Coordinates of C-alpha atoms and ligand atoms in Angstrom, one line a residue:
M1 CA -3.1 -1.9 23.0
S2 CA -1.2 -4.3 21.0
D3 CA 2.3 -4.5 19.5
E4 CA 1.8 -8.1 18.6
V5 CA 0.1 -7.7 15.3
F6 CA 1.3 -5.3 12.5
Y7 CA -2.0 -3.8 11.3
L8 CA -2.0 -1.9 8.1
T9 CA -5.0 -0.4 6.2
T10 CA -5.6 1.2 2.8
P11 CA -8.5 3.6 2.2
I12 CA -11.7 1.8 1.4
Y13 CA -12.4 2.9 -2.1
Y14 CA -15.7 4.2 -3.6
P15 CA -16.9 1.5 -6.0
N16 CA -18.9 4.1 -7.9
D17 CA -16.7 3.3 -10.9
D18 CA -13.8 1.0 -11.9
P19 CA -10.5 1.0 -10.1
H20 CA -7.8 3.1 -11.7
L21 CA -4.0 3.3 -11.4
G22 CA -4.3 5.7 -8.4
H23 CA -6.3 3.3 -6.3
A24 CA -3.9 0.5 -7.2
Y25 CA -0.9 2.6 -6.2
T26 CA -2.0 2.8 -2.6
T27 CA -3.0 -0.9 -2.5
V28 CA 0.3 -2.1 -4.1
A29 CA 2.3 -0.1 -1.6
A30 CA 0.3 -1.6 1.2
D31 CA 0.9 -5.1 -0.1
F32 CA 4.7 -4.5 -0.5
I33 CA 4.9 -3.4 3.1
C34 CA 2.7 -6.2 4.5
R35 CA 4.6 -8.9 2.6
F36 CA 7.9 -7.5 3.8
R37 CA 6.7 -7.6 7.4
R38 CA 5.4 -11.1 7.1
L39 CA 8.8 -12.3 5.9
Q40 CA 10.3 -10.5 8.9
G41 CA 8.3 -12.9 10.9
R42 CA 5.6 -10.4 12.0
K43 CA 1.9 -11.3 12.4
V44 CA 0.2 -9.1 9.9
H45 CA -3.3 -7.9 9.5
F46 CA -3.8 -6.2 6.1
L47 CA -7.2 -4.6 5.6
T48 CA -8.7 -3.1 2.5
G49 CA -12.3 -2.7 1.3
T50 CA -15.0 -0.6 -0.3
D51 CA -16.8 2.5 0.9
E52 CA -20.4 1.8 -0.4
H53 CA -22.6 4.5 1.1
G54 CA -23.0 8.2 0.4
L55 CA -24.5 10.5 -2.2
K56 CA -21.8 9.9 -4.8
L57 CA -22.5 6.2 -4.8
A58 CA -26.3 6.6 -4.8
R59 CA -26.0 8.9 -7.8
A60 CA -23.7 6.6 -9.7
A61 CA -26.2 3.8 -9.2
E62 CA -29.1 6.0 -10.2
A63 CA -27.3 6.9 -13.4
K64 CA -27.1 3.2 -14.2
G65 CA -30.7 2.6 -13.3
M66 CA -29.9 0.4 -10.4
A67 CA -30.5 0.4 -6.7
P68 CA -27.3 1.3 -4.8
K69 CA -26.7 -2.1 -3.3
Q70 CA -27.4 -3.8 -6.7
W71 CA -24.8 -1.5 -8.3
V72 CA -22.1 -2.2 -5.7
D73 CA -22.7 -5.9 -5.9
H74 CA -22.4 -5.6 -9.7
I75 CA -19.2 -3.6 -9.7
L76 CA -17.4 -5.2 -6.8
P77 CA -15.8 -8.1 -8.8
K78 CA -14.0 -5.5 -10.9
W79 CA -12.2 -4.3 -7.8
T80 CA -11.5 -7.7 -6.3
D81 CA -10.3 -9.0 -9.8
V82 CA -7.8 -6.3 -10.0
W83 CA -6.5 -7.0 -6.5
T84 CA -6.2 -10.7 -7.5
M85 CA -4.4 -9.8 -10.7
L86 CA -1.9 -7.7 -8.7
N87 CA -1.5 -10.5 -6.0
I88 CA -2.7 -8.3 -3.2
S89 CA -2.5 -10.4 -0.1
Y90 CA -5.1 -8.7 2.1
D91 CA -6.3 -10.6 5.1
D92 CA -9.7 -9.0 5.2
F93 CA -11.9 -7.0 2.9
I94 CA -14.5 -4.9 4.5
R95 CA -17.6 -3.5 2.7
T96 CA -19.5 -0.8 4.6
T97 CA -22.8 -2.4 3.6
E98 CA -21.9 -5.5 5.7
E99 CA -23.9 -6.1 8.8
R100 CA -20.7 -6.4 10.9
H101 CA -19.8 -2.9 9.9
E102 CA -23.3 -1.3 10.3
T103 CA -23.8 -2.8 13.7
S104 CA -20.4 -1.5 15.0
V105 CA -20.9 1.9 13.5
Q106 CA -24.3 2.3 15.2
R107 CA -22.7 1.3 18.5
F108 CA -19.9 3.8 18.0
V109 CA -22.1 6.8 17.2
Q110 CA -24.5 5.8 20.0
A111 CA -21.5 5.9 22.4
L112 CA -20.6 9.3 21.1
H113 CA -24.2 10.5 21.6
D114 CA -24.3 9.0 25.1
R115 CA -21.2 11.0 26.0
G116 CA -22.7 14.2 24.8
E117 CA -20.4 14.5 21.8
I118 CA -23.3 14.9 19.4
Y119 CA -26.0 17.6 19.1
L120 CA -28.7 18.6 16.7
G121 CA -28.3 21.7 14.5
T122 CA -28.8 23.1 11.1
Y123 CA -26.3 23.2 8.4
E124 CA -26.1 25.3 5.3
G125 CA -23.1 24.9 3.1
L126 CA -21.3 24.3 -0.1
Y127 CA -21.1 20.5 -0.8
C128 CA -18.9 18.8 -3.3
V129 CA -20.5 15.4 -4.1
A130 CA -17.3 14.0 -5.6
C131 CA -15.4 14.7 -2.3
E132 CA -18.5 14.0 -0.1
A133 CA -17.4 17.1 1.8
Y134 CA -18.5 20.6 2.6
Y135 CA -16.2 23.5 1.7
T136 CA -16.0 27.0 3.1
P137 CA -16.0 29.7 0.4
E138 CA -12.3 30.4 1.2
E139 CA -11.4 26.9 0.4
L140 CA -12.8 27.0 -3.1
V141 CA -10.6 28.0 -6.0
E142 CA -12.5 30.4 -8.2
G143 CA -15.8 29.2 -6.7
K144 CA -14.9 25.5 -7.5
C145 CA -13.8 22.5 -5.6
P146 CA -10.0 22.6 -5.3
I147 CA -9.8 18.9 -6.1
H148 CA -12.4 18.3 -8.7
G149 CA -12.7 21.7 -10.3
T150 CA -16.5 21.5 -10.2
V151 CA -19.0 24.0 -8.7
P152 CA -20.2 22.7 -5.3
E153 CA -23.9 22.4 -4.5
R154 CA -25.6 24.5 -1.8
L155 CA -27.1 22.2 0.8
E156 CA -29.2 23.2 3.8
E157 CA -30.5 20.6 6.3
E158 CA -31.0 19.6 9.9
N159 CA -27.9 17.7 10.8
Y160 CA -26.4 16.1 13.9
F161 CA -23.0 17.6 14.7
F162 CA -19.9 16.1 16.3
R163 CA -18.2 18.4 18.7
L164 CA -14.9 18.4 16.6
S165 CA -14.2 22.0 17.8
N166 CA -13.3 20.6 21.2
Y167 CA -10.3 18.7 20.0
A168 CA -8.1 21.3 18.3
D169 CA -5.8 21.7 21.3
R170 CA -5.6 18.0 22.1
L171 CA -4.7 17.2 18.5
L172 CA -2.0 19.9 18.4
D173 CA -0.6 18.7 21.7
M174 CA -0.4 15.2 20.4
W175 CA 1.4 16.2 17.3
E176 CA 3.9 18.3 19.2
R177 CA 4.7 15.3 21.4
E178 CA 4.4 12.6 18.9
P179 CA 5.1 14.1 15.5
W180 CA 5.4 10.7 13.8
R181 CA 1.7 10.2 13.9
V182 CA 1.2 12.1 10.8
Q183 CA 3.7 11.7 7.9
P184 CA 5.4 13.0 5.9
G185 CA 6.3 15.9 8.2
S186 CA 5.6 18.6 5.5
R187 CA 2.0 17.4 5.3
R188 CA 1.7 17.3 9.1
K189 CA 2.8 21.0 9.2
E190 CA 0.1 21.9 6.8
V191 CA -2.5 20.1 8.9
M192 CA -1.2 21.8 12.1
G193 CA -1.4 25.2 10.5
K194 CA -5.0 24.6 9.5
V195 CA -6.0 23.2 13.0
R196 CA -4.3 26.2 14.7
Q197 CA -6.9 28.4 12.9
G198 CA -9.6 26.5 14.9
L199 CA -11.9 23.6 14.1
Q200 CA -15.6 23.8 13.5
D201 CA -18.1 21.1 14.6
L202 CA -18.7 18.5 12.0
S203 CA -22.0 17.7 10.6
M204 CA -22.3 13.9 10.9
S205 CA -25.7 13.0 9.6
R206 CA -27.8 13.7 6.5
V207 CA -31.6 13.7 6.0
S208 CA -31.8 14.5 2.3
F209 CA -31.2 11.0 1.2
E210 CA -31.5 7.5 2.5
W211 CA -28.5 5.5 1.3
G212 CA -26.5 5.1 4.5
I213 CA -26.5 3.7 8.0
P214 CA -29.4 5.1 10.1
V215 CA -28.6 7.2 13.1
P216 CA -29.7 4.7 15.9
W217 CA -31.7 7.3 18.0
D218 CA -33.2 9.2 15.0
P219 CA -33.4 6.8 12.0
K220 CA -34.7 9.4 9.6
H221 CA -31.0 10.6 9.5
V222 CA -28.3 8.6 7.9
I223 CA -24.7 8.8 9.2
Y224 CA -22.5 11.0 7.0
V225 CA -20.5 8.7 4.7
W226 CA -17.1 9.8 6.1
I227 CA -18.0 9.2 9.7
D228 CA -19.3 5.8 8.6
A229 CA -16.3 5.0 6.4
L230 CA -13.5 5.9 8.8
Q231 CA -14.8 3.5 11.3
N232 CA -14.1 0.5 9.0
Y233 CA -10.6 0.4 10.5
I234 CA -12.1 -0.7 13.8
T235 CA -15.4 -2.3 12.8
A236 CA -13.5 -4.9 10.6
I237 CA -11.5 -6.1 13.6
G238 CA -14.5 -6.4 15.9
Y239 CA -15.1 -3.0 17.6
G240 CA -18.3 -3.2 19.6
R241 CA -18.8 -6.9 18.7
N242 CA -15.6 -8.8 19.6
E243 CA -13.6 -6.8 22.1
G244 CA -10.9 -9.5 22.3
T245 CA -10.0 -9.4 18.6
F246 CA -10.3 -5.6 18.6
K247 CA -7.9 -5.2 21.5
R248 CA -5.4 -7.7 20.0
I249 CA -5.2 -5.9 16.7
W250 CA -5.9 -2.2 17.4
P251 CA -4.3 0.3 17.0
A252 CA -3.3 0.4 13.4
D253 CA 0.4 0.6 12.8
V254 CA -0.1 2.4 9.5
H255 CA -3.1 4.0 7.8
L256 CA -1.9 4.3 4.3
I257 CA -3.7 7.0 2.3
G258 CA -3.4 9.5 -0.5
K259 CA -2.9 13.2 0.3
D260 CA -6.4 14.1 -0.7
I261 CA -7.9 12.4 2.3
L262 CA -5.4 13.4 4.9
W263 CA -7.7 15.9 6.8
F264 CA -10.3 13.1 7.4
H265 CA -7.6 10.7 8.7
S266 CA -5.4 13.1 10.6
V267 CA -8.0 15.3 12.3
I268 CA -11.5 13.9 12.2
W269 CA -10.6 10.2 12.8
P270 CA -8.2 10.9 15.7
A271 CA -10.8 13.3 17.3
M272 CA -13.5 10.6 17.0
L273 CA -11.2 8.1 18.8
M274 CA -10.3 10.6 21.4
A275 CA -14.0 11.2 22.1
L276 CA -14.3 7.6 23.1
D277 CA -10.9 7.3 24.8
L278 CA -9.7 4.8 22.2
P279 CA -6.0 4.4 21.3
Q280 CA -4.7 6.4 18.3
P281 CA -3.4 4.9 15.1
K282 CA 0.4 4.9 15.3
T283 CA 0.9 6.5 11.9
V284 CA -1.1 8.1 9.2
F285 CA 1.0 8.3 6.1
A286 CA -0.2 10.3 3.1
H287 CA 1.5 9.6 -0.2
G288 CA 1.4 11.8 -3.2
F289 CA -0.6 11.6 -6.4
L290 CA 0.1 9.8 -9.6
Q291 CA -0.3 12.1 -12.5
V292 CA -0.4 11.8 -16.2
G293 CA 0.9 14.9 -18.0
G294 CA 0.7 16.7 -14.6
E295 CA -3.0 15.9 -14.0
K296 CA -4.3 13.9 -11.1
M297 CA -5.4 10.6 -12.5
S298 CA -9.0 9.9 -12.1
K299 CA -12.1 9.0 -14.1
T300 CA -13.5 12.5 -13.7
R301 CA -10.5 13.9 -15.6
L302 CA -10.8 11.2 -18.2
T303 CA -7.2 10.2 -17.8
G304 CA -8.1 7.1 -15.9
I305 CA -6.1 4.1 -17.1
A306 CA -7.1 0.6 -16.0
P307 CA -4.4 -1.4 -14.2
Q308 CA -5.2 -4.5 -16.2
D309 CA -4.0 -2.6 -19.4
L310 CA -0.6 -2.3 -18.0
I311 CA -0.5 -5.7 -16.3
S312 CA -1.1 -7.4 -19.6
T313 CA 2.2 -5.9 -21.0
F314 CA 4.4 -5.7 -17.9
G315 CA 3.0 -8.5 -15.7
A316 CA 1.8 -8.0 -12.2
D317 CA 5.4 -7.9 -10.9
G318 CA 6.6 -5.4 -13.5
Y319 CA 3.7 -3.2 -12.6
R320 CA 4.3 -3.5 -8.9
Y321 CA 8.0 -2.8 -9.3
Y322 CA 7.6 0.2 -11.6
F323 CA 5.2 2.2 -9.4
M324 CA 7.1 1.5 -6.2
R325 CA 10.5 2.2 -7.7
E326 CA 9.8 5.1 -10.0
I327 CA 7.9 7.4 -7.7
N328 CA 9.3 8.9 -4.6
F329 CA 6.8 7.6 -2.0
G330 CA 5.2 10.7 -0.4
N331 CA 5.6 13.0 -3.4
D332 CA 3.6 13.3 -6.5
G333 CA 4.9 11.4 -9.5
E334 CA 4.5 11.3 -13.2
F335 CA 3.4 8.1 -14.9
S336 CA 4.3 7.5 -18.5
W337 CA 4.4 4.6 -20.8
E338 CA 7.9 5.5 -21.9
S339 CA 9.3 5.6 -18.4
M340 CA 7.6 2.3 -17.6
I341 CA 9.2 0.6 -20.6
A342 CA 12.6 2.1 -19.8
R343 CA 12.4 1.1 -16.1
Y344 CA 11.3 -2.4 -17.0
N345 CA 14.1 -2.9 -19.5
S346 CA 16.9 -1.6 -17.4
D347 CA 16.0 -2.9 -14.0
L348 CA 14.0 -6.1 -14.7
A349 CA 15.0 -7.3 -18.1
N350 CA 18.7 -6.3 -17.9
D351 CA 19.9 -6.2 -14.3
F352 CA 17.7 -8.9 -12.8
G353 CA 16.4 -11.2 -15.6
N354 CA 19.8 -11.3 -17.5
L355 CA 21.6 -12.1 -14.3
V356 CA 19.3 -15.0 -13.5
S357 CA 19.6 -16.4 -17.1
R358 CA 23.4 -16.1 -17.1
V359 CA 23.9 -17.7 -13.8
L360 CA 21.5 -20.6 -14.3
S361 CA 22.8 -21.3 -17.8
M362 CA 26.4 -21.3 -16.6
V363 CA 25.5 -23.7 -13.8
T364 CA 23.8 -25.9 -16.4
R365 CA 26.7 -25.7 -18.9
Y366 CA 29.7 -26.0 -16.6
L367 CA 28.3 -28.1 -13.7
D368 CA 25.5 -30.1 -15.3
G369 CA 22.9 -28.0 -13.4
V370 CA 24.0 -29.2 -10.0
V371 CA 24.9 -26.9 -7.1
P372 CA 28.5 -27.6 -5.9
R373 CA 29.8 -27.8 -2.4
P374 CA 29.7 -24.4 -0.6
P375 CA 33.0 -22.7 -0.1
E376 CA 34.8 -23.0 3.2
D377 CA 35.8 -19.7 4.9
H378 CA 39.4 -20.0 3.8
E379 CA 38.4 -20.5 0.2
L380 CA 36.6 -17.2 0.0
E381 CA 38.4 -14.4 -2.0
D382 CA 38.0 -10.7 -1.6
S383 CA 35.5 -10.5 -4.5
D384 CA 33.3 -13.1 -2.7
E385 CA 33.5 -11.2 0.6
A386 CA 32.6 -8.0 -1.2
L387 CA 29.5 -9.5 -2.7
M388 CA 28.4 -10.8 0.6
A389 CA 29.0 -7.4 2.3
V390 CA 27.0 -5.6 -0.3
Q391 CA 24.1 -8.0 0.2
G392 CA 24.2 -7.5 4.0
E393 CA 24.3 -3.8 3.7
A394 CA 21.5 -3.7 1.1
F395 CA 19.2 -5.7 3.3
I396 CA 19.8 -3.6 6.4
E397 CA 19.1 -0.5 4.3
M398 CA 15.9 -2.1 2.9
E399 CA 14.6 -2.8 6.4
K400 CA 15.3 0.8 7.5
A401 CA 13.7 2.2 4.5
I402 CA 10.6 0.1 4.9
D403 CA 10.4 1.2 8.6
D404 CA 10.3 4.8 7.4
L405 CA 8.0 4.1 4.5
R406 CA 10.7 5.1 2.0
L407 CA 9.5 2.4 -0.4
D408 CA 11.4 3.5 -3.5
E409 CA 14.6 3.7 -1.4
A410 CA 14.1 0.1 -0.2
L411 CA 14.1 -1.0 -3.9
K412 CA 17.1 1.1 -4.7
A413 CA 19.0 -0.6 -1.9
C414 CA 17.9 -4.0 -3.1
W415 CA 19.1 -3.2 -6.6
R416 CA 22.6 -2.3 -5.3
F417 CA 22.9 -6.0 -4.5
V418 CA 21.5 -7.0 -7.9
R419 CA 24.0 -4.7 -9.7
K420 CA 26.8 -5.9 -7.5
A421 CA 26.1 -9.5 -8.5
N422 CA 26.3 -8.5 -12.2
A423 CA 29.6 -6.8 -11.5
Y424 CA 30.8 -9.9 -9.7
V425 CA 30.0 -12.0 -12.8
E426 CA 32.2 -9.7 -14.9
E427 CA 34.9 -9.6 -12.3
V428 CA 35.2 -13.4 -11.7
A429 CA 34.5 -14.3 -15.3
P430 CA 33.4 -17.9 -14.9
W431 CA 33.8 -18.5 -18.7
A432 CA 37.5 -17.9 -18.3
L433 CA 37.8 -20.1 -15.3
A434 CA 36.0 -22.9 -17.3
K435 CA 38.8 -22.8 -19.8
D436 CA 41.5 -23.3 -17.2
E437 CA 41.7 -26.8 -15.9
T438 CA 43.6 -25.7 -12.8
K439 CA 40.7 -23.4 -11.8
G440 CA 38.0 -26.1 -11.4
R441 CA 37.4 -25.5 -7.7
R442 CA 37.3 -21.7 -8.2
L443 CA 34.8 -22.1 -10.9
K444 CA 32.6 -24.1 -8.6
I445 CA 33.0 -21.6 -5.8
V446 CA 31.9 -18.6 -7.9
L447 CA 29.0 -20.4 -9.4
Y448 CA 28.0 -21.5 -5.9
M449 CA 28.2 -17.9 -4.7
L450 CA 26.1 -16.7 -7.7
T451 CA 23.4 -19.4 -7.2
D452 CA 23.3 -18.6 -3.5
A453 CA 23.0 -14.9 -4.4
L454 CA 20.0 -15.7 -6.5
R455 CA 18.4 -17.4 -3.6
L456 CA 19.0 -14.3 -1.4
M457 CA 17.7 -12.1 -4.2
A458 CA 14.5 -14.2 -4.6
A459 CA 13.9 -13.7 -0.8
M460 CA 14.6 -10.0 -1.0
V461 CA 12.4 -9.3 -4.0
A462 CA 9.6 -11.6 -2.8
P463 CA 7.6 -8.7 -1.2
I464 CA 7.6 -6.6 -4.3
M465 CA 7.6 -9.3 -7.0
P466 CA 6.0 -12.4 -5.5
E467 CA 5.4 -14.3 -8.7
T468 CA 9.0 -13.8 -9.9
A469 CA 10.4 -14.8 -6.6
E470 CA 8.4 -18.0 -6.6
K471 CA 9.5 -18.9 -10.1
L472 CA 13.1 -18.2 -9.3
W473 CA 12.8 -20.3 -6.1
R474 CA 11.6 -23.3 -8.1
R475 CA 14.3 -22.9 -10.7
L476 CA 16.8 -22.9 -8.0
G477 CA 15.4 -26.3 -6.9
L478 CA 14.6 -24.9 -3.4
T479 CA 11.9 -26.4 -1.3
G480 CA 8.9 -24.8 0.2
S481 CA 7.6 -21.4 -0.9
T482 CA 8.9 -17.9 -0.8
T483 CA 6.0 -16.9 1.4
E484 CA 7.5 -19.2 4.1
I485 CA 10.8 -17.4 4.2
N486 CA 11.8 -15.9 7.5
Y487 CA 14.3 -13.1 7.1
G488 CA 15.7 -13.7 10.5
D489 CA 16.7 -17.3 9.7
D490 CA 17.1 -17.5 6.0
L491 CA 19.1 -14.5 4.9
F492 CA 22.5 -16.1 5.6
W493 CA 24.9 -17.0 2.9
R494 CA 25.8 -20.6 2.0
M495 CA 22.5 -22.1 2.8
T496 CA 21.8 -23.5 -0.6
K497 CA 22.5 -27.2 -0.4
E498 CA 25.1 -29.0 -2.3
G499 CA 23.6 -31.3 -5.0
T500 CA 20.5 -29.2 -5.6
G501 CA 19.4 -29.3 -9.2
V502 CA 18.7 -26.0 -11.0
E503 CA 16.8 -25.3 -14.2
T504 CA 17.5 -22.5 -16.7
G505 CA 13.9 -21.7 -18.0
T506 CA 12.8 -18.9 -20.2
P507 CA 13.7 -15.2 -19.5
L508 CA 11.8 -13.9 -16.4
F509 CA 11.4 -10.5 -18.0
P510 CA 11.6 -10.6 -21.8
R511 CA 12.9 -7.3 -23.2
L512 CA 10.1 -4.9 -24.5
E513 CA 10.5 -2.7 -27.5
E514 CA 9.9 1.0 -27.0
D515 CA 6.8 0.9 -29.1
S516 CA 5.3 -2.2 -27.6
P517 CA 1.6 -2.0 -27.9
A518 CA -0.2 -0.1 -25.1
A519 CA -3.6 -1.4 -24.1
Ligands
MSP1 N1 -13.9 6.3 0.1 C1 -12.9 7.3 0.4 C2 -11.8 6.8 1.4 C3 -12.5 6.4 2.7 S1 -11.2 5.8 3.8 C4 -12.0 5.7 5.2 C5 -12.2 7.7 -0.9 N2 -12.2 6.8 -1.9 S2 -11.6 6.9 -3.3 O1 -12.0 5.7 -4.1 O2 -11.8 8.2 -3.8 O3 -10.0 6.6 -3.1 C6 -9.2 7.6 -2.6 C7 -7.7 7.0 -2.5 O4 -7.3 6.4 -3.8 C8 -6.7 8.1 -2.3 O5 -6.6 8.5 -1.0 C9 -5.5 7.5 -2.8 O6 -5.0 6.6 -1.8 C10 -6.0 6.7 -4.0 N3 -5.9 7.5 -5.2 C11 -6.9 8.0 -6.0 N4 -6.4 8.7 -7.0 C12 -5.1 8.7 -6.9 C13 -4.0 9.2 -7.7 N5 -4.2 9.9 -8.8 N6 -2.7 8.9 -7.3 C14 -2.5 8.2 -6.2 N7 -3.4 7.8 -5.4 C15 -4.7 8.1 -5.7 O7 -11.6 8.7 -1.0

């Protein structure tokens, strides 16, 4: 078991279609957290990828007249392009059709079989292809899938079963003792309620189609897509192939997922790990759903919006900031064009962008663009101390909020500092100091404080707005890159060097009109 590496995963997405805002939501959140941890000086392993087997995928390919592998190879760049556009800093990308994955999955299920955890039986049930899951009649809503609203298909086949029913008590015990393992707590309670009613064994193979990983001891069966997919979290880091790497990185610190797939991650996956005595992931965190007009956003509901349509108007950073700030992480949240414009204009164009322009143009106008000597302790006034205090508190709150995965709260805390810096400008009024010859030193001090505040701000927003942070860093004439910042060493005041040349540049976030063109 390892505390050395901070290991975070996203779900691996089905590439049966293009990525939409919902997929990008999880991935942006994951990137925000990972970038923050890196700047805290942690070693990070950030994994994402694609879930390329299963009936849904096979049917999507068939509809396009392609073989499944040909289809996923064809569509994959659409996914990776969106991640590039959004500056997603993953360390590894796993595709379940890769040999490294298939080899490890076969070893894993073989080990389950060897331990008597798998037996042959017949299954008859109602199957929702979009979920790739069986439902009991009670789980259906008016005979339809509770998530997709479609009528499930009746499937009957000979399947191998995993003895999931043996694990209900162990899972419940674990959550009683270690409740943080499934979050938020409200969702853990729901899962616990369901597990208390008892667990049924899980059918873990299929014979009716071929697109999957063969069951090693009976290759006319393919492994059920969820049993295959969940293992990506360990196959990607060497399970069954490279035990050294596996032990160094596992367990995951956070499996970040949407609430729709919590059952698989909180019940089935932990039980599979228990069956092989492998360590449990530290936290499974299920966030809520993005909705448009109250509907879950997905292609099947035709409300799918492509992330690139919004990135072209708001930029990658505007996009990242909006979704992380606007929606309470953990709950469902509404997306609208109007709220995105409003948030962009108020927080980014006004609070942040204007501050940067004002400060840099004052340094240019009053000090020829050169950073003056930092103030000595005895030169600091109450207003300066208050600015420093708010920054310190804001950062502490950001760290706490990131620890608890309260991502929107982390940004709110950061903006307390941004707003305080704006208030400071009004309070110290550099333009008035500039008119008074006796206030020359004070003018230099306040502009030093503001320039230094921008450096700290660049560091603090770097995890959520990496492009903006980097631009600002360069305008401030600082050396190196914002990805090299270390919060433990670099978040002190008065570290900007005297004599550094700054550059005003164009607005970082030009204001958008209410009716700016959508896609
Ligand atoms: N392939 C499985 C996951 C296997 S993980 C071992 C899968 N893929 S998916 O493409 O359907 O992606 C599901 C995930 O996308 C959700 O859990 C969630 O993280 C994200 N979202 C999909 N639609 C969403 C919204 N409308 N809102 C927010 N996130 C959503 O399930």
